[in-house]
Short mmCIF file of C-alpha atoms and ligand atoms in Angstrom, two decimals:
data_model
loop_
_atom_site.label_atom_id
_atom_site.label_comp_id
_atom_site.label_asym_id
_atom_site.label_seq_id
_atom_site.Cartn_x
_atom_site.Cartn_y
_atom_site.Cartn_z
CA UNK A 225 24.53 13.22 2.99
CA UNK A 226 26.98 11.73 5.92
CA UNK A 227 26.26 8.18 6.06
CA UNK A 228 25.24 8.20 9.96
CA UNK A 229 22.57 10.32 8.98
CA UNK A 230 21.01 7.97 6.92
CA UNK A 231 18.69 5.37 7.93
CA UNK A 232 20.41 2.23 7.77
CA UNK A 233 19.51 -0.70 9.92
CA UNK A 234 21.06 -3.47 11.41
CA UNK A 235 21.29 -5.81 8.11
CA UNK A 236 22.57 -2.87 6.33
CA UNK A 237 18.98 -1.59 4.84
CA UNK A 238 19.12 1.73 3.62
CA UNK A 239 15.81 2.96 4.14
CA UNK A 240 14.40 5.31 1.72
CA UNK A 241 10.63 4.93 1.90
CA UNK A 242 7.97 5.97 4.13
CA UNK A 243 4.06 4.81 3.98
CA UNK A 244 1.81 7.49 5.45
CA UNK A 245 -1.33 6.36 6.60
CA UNK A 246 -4.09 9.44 7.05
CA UNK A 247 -7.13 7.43 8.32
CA UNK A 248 -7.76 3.65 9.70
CA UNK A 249 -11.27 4.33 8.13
CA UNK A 250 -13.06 3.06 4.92
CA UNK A 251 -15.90 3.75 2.35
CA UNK A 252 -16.00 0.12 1.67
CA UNK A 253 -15.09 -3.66 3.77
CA UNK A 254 -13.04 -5.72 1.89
CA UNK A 255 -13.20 -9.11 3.35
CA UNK A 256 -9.76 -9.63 3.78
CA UNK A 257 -8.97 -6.53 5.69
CA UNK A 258 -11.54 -5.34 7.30
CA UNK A 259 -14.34 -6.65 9.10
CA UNK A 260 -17.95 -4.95 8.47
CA UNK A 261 -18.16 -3.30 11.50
CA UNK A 262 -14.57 -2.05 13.16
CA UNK A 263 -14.99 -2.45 16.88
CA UNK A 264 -12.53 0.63 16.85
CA UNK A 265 -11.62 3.38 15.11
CA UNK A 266 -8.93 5.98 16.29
CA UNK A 267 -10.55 8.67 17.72
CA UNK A 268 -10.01 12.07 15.27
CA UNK A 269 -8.18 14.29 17.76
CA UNK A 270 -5.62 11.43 17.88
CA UNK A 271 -5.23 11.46 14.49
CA UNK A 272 -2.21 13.36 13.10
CA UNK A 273 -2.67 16.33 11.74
CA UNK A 274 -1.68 17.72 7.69
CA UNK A 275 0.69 19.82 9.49
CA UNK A 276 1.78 16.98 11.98
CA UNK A 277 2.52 14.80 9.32
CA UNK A 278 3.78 17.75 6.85
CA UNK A 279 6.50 18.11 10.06
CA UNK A 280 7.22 14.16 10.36
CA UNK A 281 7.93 13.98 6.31
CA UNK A 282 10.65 17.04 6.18
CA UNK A 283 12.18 15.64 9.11
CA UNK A 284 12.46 12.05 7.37
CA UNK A 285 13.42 13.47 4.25
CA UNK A 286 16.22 15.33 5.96
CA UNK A 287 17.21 11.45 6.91
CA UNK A 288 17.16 10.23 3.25
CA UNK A 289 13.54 9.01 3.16
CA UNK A 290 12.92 9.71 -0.66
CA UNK A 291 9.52 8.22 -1.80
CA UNK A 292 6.30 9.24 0.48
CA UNK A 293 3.43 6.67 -0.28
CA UNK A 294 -0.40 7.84 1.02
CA UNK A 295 -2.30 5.51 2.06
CA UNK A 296 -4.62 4.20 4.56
CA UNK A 297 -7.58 2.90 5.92
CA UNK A 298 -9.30 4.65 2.65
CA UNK A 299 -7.15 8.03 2.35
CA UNK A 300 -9.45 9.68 0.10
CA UNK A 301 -11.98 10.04 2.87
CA UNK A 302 -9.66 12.25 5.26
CA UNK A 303 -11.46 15.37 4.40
CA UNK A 304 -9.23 17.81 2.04
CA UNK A 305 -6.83 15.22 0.77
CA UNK A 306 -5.13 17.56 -1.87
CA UNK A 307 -3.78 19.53 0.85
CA UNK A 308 -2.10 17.42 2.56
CA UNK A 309 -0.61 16.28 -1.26
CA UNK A 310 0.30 20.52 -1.59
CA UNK A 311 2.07 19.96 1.60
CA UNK A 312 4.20 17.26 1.01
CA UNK A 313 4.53 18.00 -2.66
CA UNK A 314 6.64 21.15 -1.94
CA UNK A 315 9.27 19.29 0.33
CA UNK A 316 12.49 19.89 -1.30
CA UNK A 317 14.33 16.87 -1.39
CA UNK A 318 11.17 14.63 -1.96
CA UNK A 319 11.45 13.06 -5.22
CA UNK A 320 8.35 10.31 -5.55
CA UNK A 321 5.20 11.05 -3.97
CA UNK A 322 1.98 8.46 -4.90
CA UNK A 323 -1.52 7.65 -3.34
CA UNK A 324 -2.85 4.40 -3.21
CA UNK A 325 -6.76 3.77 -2.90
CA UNK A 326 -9.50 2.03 -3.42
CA UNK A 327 -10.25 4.96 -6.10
CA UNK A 328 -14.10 4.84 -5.02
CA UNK A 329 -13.88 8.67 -4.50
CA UNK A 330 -11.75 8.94 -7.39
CA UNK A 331 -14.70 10.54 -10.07
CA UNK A 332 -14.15 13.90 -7.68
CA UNK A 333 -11.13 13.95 -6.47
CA UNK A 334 -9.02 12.72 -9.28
CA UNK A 335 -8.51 16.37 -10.61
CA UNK A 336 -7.83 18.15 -7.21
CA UNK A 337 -5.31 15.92 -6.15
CA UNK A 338 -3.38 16.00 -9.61
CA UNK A 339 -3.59 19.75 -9.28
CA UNK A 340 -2.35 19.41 -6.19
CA UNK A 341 0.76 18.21 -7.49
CA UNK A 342 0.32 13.65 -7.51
CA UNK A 343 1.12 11.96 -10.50
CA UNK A 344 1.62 8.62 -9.25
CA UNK A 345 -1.23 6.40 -8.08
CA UNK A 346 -2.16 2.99 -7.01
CA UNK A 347 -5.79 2.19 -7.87
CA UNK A 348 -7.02 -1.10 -5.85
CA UNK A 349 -9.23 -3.43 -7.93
CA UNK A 350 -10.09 -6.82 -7.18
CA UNK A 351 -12.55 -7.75 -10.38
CA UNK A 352 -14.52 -6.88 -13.36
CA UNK A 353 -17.61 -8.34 -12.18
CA UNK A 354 -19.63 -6.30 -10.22
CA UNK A 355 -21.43 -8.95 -8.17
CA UNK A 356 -17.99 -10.00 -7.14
CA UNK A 357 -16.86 -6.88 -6.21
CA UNK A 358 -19.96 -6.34 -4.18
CA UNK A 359 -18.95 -9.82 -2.70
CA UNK A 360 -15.69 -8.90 -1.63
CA UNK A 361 -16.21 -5.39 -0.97
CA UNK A 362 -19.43 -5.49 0.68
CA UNK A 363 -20.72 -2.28 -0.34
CA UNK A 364 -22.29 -1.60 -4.33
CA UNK A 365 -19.55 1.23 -5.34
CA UNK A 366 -17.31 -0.72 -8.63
CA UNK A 367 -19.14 1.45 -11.19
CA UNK A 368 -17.25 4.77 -9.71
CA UNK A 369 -13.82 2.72 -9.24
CA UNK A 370 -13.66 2.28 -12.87
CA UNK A 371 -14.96 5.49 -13.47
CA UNK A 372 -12.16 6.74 -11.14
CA UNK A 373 -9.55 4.54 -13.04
CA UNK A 374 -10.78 6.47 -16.15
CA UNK A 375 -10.59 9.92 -14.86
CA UNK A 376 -7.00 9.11 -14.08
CA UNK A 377 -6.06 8.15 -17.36
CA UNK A 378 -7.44 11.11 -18.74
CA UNK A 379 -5.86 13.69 -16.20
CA UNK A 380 -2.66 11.53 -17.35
CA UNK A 381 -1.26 10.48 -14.01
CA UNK A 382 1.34 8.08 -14.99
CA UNK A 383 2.07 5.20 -13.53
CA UNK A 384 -1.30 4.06 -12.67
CA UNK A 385 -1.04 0.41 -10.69
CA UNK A 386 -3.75 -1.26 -10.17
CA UNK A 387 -3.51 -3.59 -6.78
CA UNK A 388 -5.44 -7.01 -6.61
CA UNK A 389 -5.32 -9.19 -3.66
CA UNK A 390 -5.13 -12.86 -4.74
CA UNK A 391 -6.98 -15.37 -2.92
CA UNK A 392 -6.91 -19.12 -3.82
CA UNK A 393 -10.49 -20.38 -4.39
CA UNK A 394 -11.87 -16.79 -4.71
CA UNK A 395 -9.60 -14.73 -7.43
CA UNK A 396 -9.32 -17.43 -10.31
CA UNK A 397 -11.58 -15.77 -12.42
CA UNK A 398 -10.58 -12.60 -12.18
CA UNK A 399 -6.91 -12.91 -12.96
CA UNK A 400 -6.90 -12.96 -16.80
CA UNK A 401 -9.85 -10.24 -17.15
CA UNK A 402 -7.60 -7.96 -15.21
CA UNK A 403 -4.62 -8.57 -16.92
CA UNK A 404 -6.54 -7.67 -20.22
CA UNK A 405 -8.33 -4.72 -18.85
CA UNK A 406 -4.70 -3.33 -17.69
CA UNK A 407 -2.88 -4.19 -21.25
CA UNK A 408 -5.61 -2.60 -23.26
CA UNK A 409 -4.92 0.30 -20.98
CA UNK A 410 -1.56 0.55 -20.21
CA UNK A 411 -2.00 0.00 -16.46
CA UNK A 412 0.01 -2.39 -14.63
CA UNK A 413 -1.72 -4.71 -12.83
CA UNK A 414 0.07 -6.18 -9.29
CA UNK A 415 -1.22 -9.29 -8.14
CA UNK A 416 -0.34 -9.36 -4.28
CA UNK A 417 -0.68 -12.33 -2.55
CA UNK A 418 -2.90 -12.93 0.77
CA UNK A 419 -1.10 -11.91 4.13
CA UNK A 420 -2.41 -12.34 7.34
CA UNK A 421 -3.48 -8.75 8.06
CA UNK A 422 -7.33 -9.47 7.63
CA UNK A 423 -10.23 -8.76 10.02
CA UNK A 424 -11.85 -12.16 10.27
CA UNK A 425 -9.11 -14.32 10.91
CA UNK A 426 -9.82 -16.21 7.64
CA UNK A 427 -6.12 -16.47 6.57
CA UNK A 428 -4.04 -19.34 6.19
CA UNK A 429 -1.43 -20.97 4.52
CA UNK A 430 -4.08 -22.99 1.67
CA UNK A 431 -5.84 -19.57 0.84
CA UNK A 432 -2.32 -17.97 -0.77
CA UNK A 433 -2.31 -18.28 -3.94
CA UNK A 434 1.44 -18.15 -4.93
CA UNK A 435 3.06 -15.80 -7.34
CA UNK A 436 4.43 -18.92 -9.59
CA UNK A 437 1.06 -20.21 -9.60
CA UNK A 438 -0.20 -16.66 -10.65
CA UNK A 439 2.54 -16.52 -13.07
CA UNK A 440 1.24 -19.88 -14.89
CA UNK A 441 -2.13 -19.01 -14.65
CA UNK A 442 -1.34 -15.89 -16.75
CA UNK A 443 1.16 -17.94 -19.23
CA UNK A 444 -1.31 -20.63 -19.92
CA UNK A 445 -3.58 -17.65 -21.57
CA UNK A 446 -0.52 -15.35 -23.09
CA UNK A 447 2.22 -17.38 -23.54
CA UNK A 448 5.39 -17.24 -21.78
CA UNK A 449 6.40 -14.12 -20.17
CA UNK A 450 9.57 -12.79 -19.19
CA UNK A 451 10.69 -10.74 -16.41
CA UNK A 452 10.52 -7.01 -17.19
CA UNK A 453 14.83 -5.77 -18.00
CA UNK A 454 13.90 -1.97 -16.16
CA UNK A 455 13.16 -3.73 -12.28
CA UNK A 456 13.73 -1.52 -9.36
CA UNK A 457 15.40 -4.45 -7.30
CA UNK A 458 13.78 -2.48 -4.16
CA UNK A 459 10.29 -2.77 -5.43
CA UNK A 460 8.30 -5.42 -3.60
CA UNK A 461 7.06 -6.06 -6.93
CA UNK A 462 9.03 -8.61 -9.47
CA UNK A 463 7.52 -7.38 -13.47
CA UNK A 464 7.29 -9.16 -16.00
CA UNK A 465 6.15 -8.32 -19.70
CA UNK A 466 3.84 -9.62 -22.09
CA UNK A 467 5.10 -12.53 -24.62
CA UNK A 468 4.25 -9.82 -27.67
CA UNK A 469 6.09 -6.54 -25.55
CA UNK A 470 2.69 -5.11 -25.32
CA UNK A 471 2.53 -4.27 -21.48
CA UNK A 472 3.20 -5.55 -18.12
CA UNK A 473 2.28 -7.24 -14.56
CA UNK A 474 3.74 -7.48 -11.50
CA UNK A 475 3.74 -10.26 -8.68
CA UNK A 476 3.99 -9.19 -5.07
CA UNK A 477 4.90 -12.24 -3.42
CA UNK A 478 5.01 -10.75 0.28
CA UNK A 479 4.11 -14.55 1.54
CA UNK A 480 5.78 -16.82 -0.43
CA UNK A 481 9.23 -14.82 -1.83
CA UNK A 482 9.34 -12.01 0.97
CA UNK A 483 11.01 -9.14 0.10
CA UNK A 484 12.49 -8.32 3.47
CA UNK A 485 16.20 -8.56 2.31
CA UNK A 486 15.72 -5.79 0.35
CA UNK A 487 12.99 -3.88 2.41
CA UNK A 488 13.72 -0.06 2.61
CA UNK A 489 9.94 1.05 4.17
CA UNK A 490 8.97 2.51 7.34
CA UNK A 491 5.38 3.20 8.30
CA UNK A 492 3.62 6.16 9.55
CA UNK A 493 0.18 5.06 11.30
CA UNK A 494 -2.53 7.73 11.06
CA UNK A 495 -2.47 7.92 14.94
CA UNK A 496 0.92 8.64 14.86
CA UNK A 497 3.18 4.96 15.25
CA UNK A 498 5.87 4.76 13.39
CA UNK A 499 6.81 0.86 12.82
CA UNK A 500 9.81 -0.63 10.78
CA UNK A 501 7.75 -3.49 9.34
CA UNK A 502 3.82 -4.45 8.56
CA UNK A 503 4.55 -6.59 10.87
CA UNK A 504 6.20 -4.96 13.60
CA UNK A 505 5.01 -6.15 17.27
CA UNK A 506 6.48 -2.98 18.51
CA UNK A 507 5.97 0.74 17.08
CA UNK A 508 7.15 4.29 18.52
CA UNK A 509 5.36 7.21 19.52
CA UNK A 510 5.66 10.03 17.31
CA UNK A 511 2.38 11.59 18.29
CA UNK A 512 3.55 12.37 21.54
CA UNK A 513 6.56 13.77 20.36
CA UNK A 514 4.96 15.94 18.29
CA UNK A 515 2.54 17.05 20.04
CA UNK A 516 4.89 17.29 23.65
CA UNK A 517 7.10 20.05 22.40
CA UNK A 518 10.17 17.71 20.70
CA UNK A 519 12.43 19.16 18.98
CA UNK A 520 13.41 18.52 14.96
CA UNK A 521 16.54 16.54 16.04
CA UNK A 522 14.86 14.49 18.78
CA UNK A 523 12.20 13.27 16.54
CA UNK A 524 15.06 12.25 13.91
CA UNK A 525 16.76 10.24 16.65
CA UNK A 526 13.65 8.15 17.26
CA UNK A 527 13.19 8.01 13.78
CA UNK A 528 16.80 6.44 13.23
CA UNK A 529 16.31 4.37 16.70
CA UNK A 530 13.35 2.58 15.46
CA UNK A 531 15.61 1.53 12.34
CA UNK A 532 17.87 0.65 14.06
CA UNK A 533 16.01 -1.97 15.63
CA UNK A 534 14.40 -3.51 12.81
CA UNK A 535 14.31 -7.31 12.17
CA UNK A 536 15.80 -9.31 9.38
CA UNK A 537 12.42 -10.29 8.44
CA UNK A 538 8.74 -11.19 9.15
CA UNK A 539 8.02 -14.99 9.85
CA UNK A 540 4.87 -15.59 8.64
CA UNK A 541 6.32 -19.21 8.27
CA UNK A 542 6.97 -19.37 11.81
CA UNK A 543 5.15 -22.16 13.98
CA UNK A 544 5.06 -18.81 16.44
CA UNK A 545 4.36 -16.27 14.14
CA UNK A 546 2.18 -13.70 16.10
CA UNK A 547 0.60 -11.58 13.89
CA UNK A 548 0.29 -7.45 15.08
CA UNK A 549 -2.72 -6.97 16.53
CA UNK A 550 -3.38 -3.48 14.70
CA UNK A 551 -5.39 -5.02 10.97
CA UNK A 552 -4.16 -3.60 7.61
CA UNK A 553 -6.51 -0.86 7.61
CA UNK A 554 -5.03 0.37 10.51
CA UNK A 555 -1.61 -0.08 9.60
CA UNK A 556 -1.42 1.48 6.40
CA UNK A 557 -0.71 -1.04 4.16
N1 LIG B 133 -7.74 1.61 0.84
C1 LIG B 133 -6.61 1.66 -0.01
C2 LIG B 133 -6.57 0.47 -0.94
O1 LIG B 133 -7.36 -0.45 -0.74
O2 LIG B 133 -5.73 0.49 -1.83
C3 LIG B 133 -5.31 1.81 0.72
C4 LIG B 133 -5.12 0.97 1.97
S1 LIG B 133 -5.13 -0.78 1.70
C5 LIG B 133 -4.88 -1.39 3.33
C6 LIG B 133 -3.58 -0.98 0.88
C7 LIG B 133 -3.42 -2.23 0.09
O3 LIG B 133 -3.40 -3.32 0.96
C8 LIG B 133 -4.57 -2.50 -0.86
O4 LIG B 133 -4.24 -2.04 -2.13
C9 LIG B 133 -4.75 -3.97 -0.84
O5 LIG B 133 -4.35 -4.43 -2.07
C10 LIG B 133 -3.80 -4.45 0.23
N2 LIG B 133 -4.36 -5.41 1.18
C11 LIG B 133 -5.34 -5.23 2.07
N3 LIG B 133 -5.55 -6.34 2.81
C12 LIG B 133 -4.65 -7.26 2.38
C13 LIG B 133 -4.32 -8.60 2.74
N4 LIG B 133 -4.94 -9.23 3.75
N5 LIG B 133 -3.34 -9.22 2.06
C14 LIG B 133 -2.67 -8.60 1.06
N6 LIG B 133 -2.91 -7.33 0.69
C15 LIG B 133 -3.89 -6.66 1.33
FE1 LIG B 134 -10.63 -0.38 2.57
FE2 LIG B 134 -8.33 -0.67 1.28
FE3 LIG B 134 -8.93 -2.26 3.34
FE4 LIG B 134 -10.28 -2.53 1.12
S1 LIG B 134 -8.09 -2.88 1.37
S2 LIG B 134 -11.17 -2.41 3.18
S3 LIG B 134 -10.34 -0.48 0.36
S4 LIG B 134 -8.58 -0.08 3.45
#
């Protein structure tokens, strides 16, 4: 492919990943993203539709966009998930396509989606403990995410993550358990730490538990680890294996080690916004393109336009640091 096709932003970024979001809604509130009742919730004939977004994708991939995450908001409850995944599956050109999810619809839909065509999926688990789940979730569901974790394994979708947002004074328990639970299984467990996406305004600085503090946590109990020899220097996440070989973890440091030197994502909200960062102030209006008669090549131009005005990086740190005023769950994280 000609270089100027390619997405490549002002820092030299090639950008080769796009995060799909098909719904700002949710079968269950974690704390830290969402708040129990949403005072909004796009309205469904602004939502994009399979075909809408089935469009968007082969144009992106035509710019070098290689990996296509799902996510949401909750994806699984966009009704007929698996096929949207037929759609996108069959793009030539795409080579990774992966869900990620809560996995509390999982016991059903694990088999139509791998049929579908996904063998890649992110499962998001905080605990073991079901009271603590019930804490942080709000709603009474873990039972089915483990029994959704399970019908993955069988159905052999490979890699299964498992996502666990880290917050100081609330995750200590948890963080051995899971690592255990994800060795035994050979699931990797991510620990990603706090960002200020959440829907109560409880973030701050004390409540991040850092990656190196994550790290000792987990080398106190197995010894010391070392960093995993196969990283993808473009994943957010930094890997490291277990002192006996047996399994890994990874540490998504998105507060205290950003990865934005390295970022390659855009994001594709479920209304329709595509934004070059999680924490973009600014997005562009690919609804209205879509749906106003644009053609293939003018979408593509917006597409490399709103690369092309990425920033270096977000500044959490910042004394100003504003954060978007669209939450996690509605940005697709
Ligand atoms: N509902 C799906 C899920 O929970 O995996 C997909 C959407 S959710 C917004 C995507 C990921 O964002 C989750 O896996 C969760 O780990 C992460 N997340 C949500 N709120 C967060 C926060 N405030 N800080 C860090 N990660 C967060
Ligand atoms: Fe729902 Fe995922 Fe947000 Fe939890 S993190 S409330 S599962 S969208």
């Amino acid at each position: 492919m000609a270089r100027e096709t390619r997405l490549v932003d002002g820092y030299g970024r090639l950008h080769d990943n796009l995060r799909v979001s098909v719904t700002d809604r949710c079968n269950i509130r974690c704390y830290y993203c969402m708040p129990e009742r949403p005072v909004h919730y796009v309205p469904r004939e602004d939502l994009l539709t399979y075909e809408e977004i089935e469009r968007f994708v082969r144009i992106a991939v035509s710019l070098g966009i290689r990996k296509v995450r799902i996510t949401g908001g909750e994806p699984t409850v966009r009704r007929d998930l698996p096929a949207l995944v037929r759609k996108l599956s069959a793009i030539d050109g795409l080579e990774d396509l992966s869900l990620t999810t809560n996995g509390v619809l999982l016991p059903e839909l694990a088999e139509p989606l791998y049929e579908a065509g996904l063998r890649r999926i992110n499962i998001h688990l905080d605990t073991l403990d079901p009271e603590r789940f019930f804490r942080i979730t709000r709603r009474d569901v873990h039972g089915r995410v483990l029994e959704g974790i399970e019908a993955c394994r069988r159905l052999g979708y490979a890699p299964i993550k498992i996502n666990v947002v880290v917050v100081r004074g609330e995750s200590e328990p948890d963080i051995i358990p899971l690592a255990r639970f994800g060795r035994e299984r050979g699931l990797v467990v991510r620990y990603i730490e706090f960002m200020p996406l959440d829907g109560q305004g409880l973030w701050h600085p004390d409540r991040v538990l850092l990656g190196s503090e994550i790290l000792e946590i987990l080398q106190r109990e197995f010894g010391p680890m070392r960093a995993a020899p196969d990283q993808d220097p473009r994943s957010p996440a930094v890997e490291y294996v277990f002192p006996d070989g047996r399994g890994k973890i990874g540490l998504i440091r998105s507060v205290s080690d950003p990865f934005c030197r390295s970022c390659n994502r855009i994001r594709l909200t479920a209304d329709g916004k595509l934004r070059y960062c999680l924490f973009a102030l600014e997005e562009t209006d690919i609804r209205g393109l879509l749906r106003g008669g644009a053609s293939d090549e003018t979408i593509a131009q917006r597409i490399r336009e709103t690369v092309s005005k990425k920033w270096d990086g977000h500044q959490i740190h910042a004394a100003n640091f504003v954060p978007p005023s669209r939450l996690m769950h509605a940005i697709g994280g």
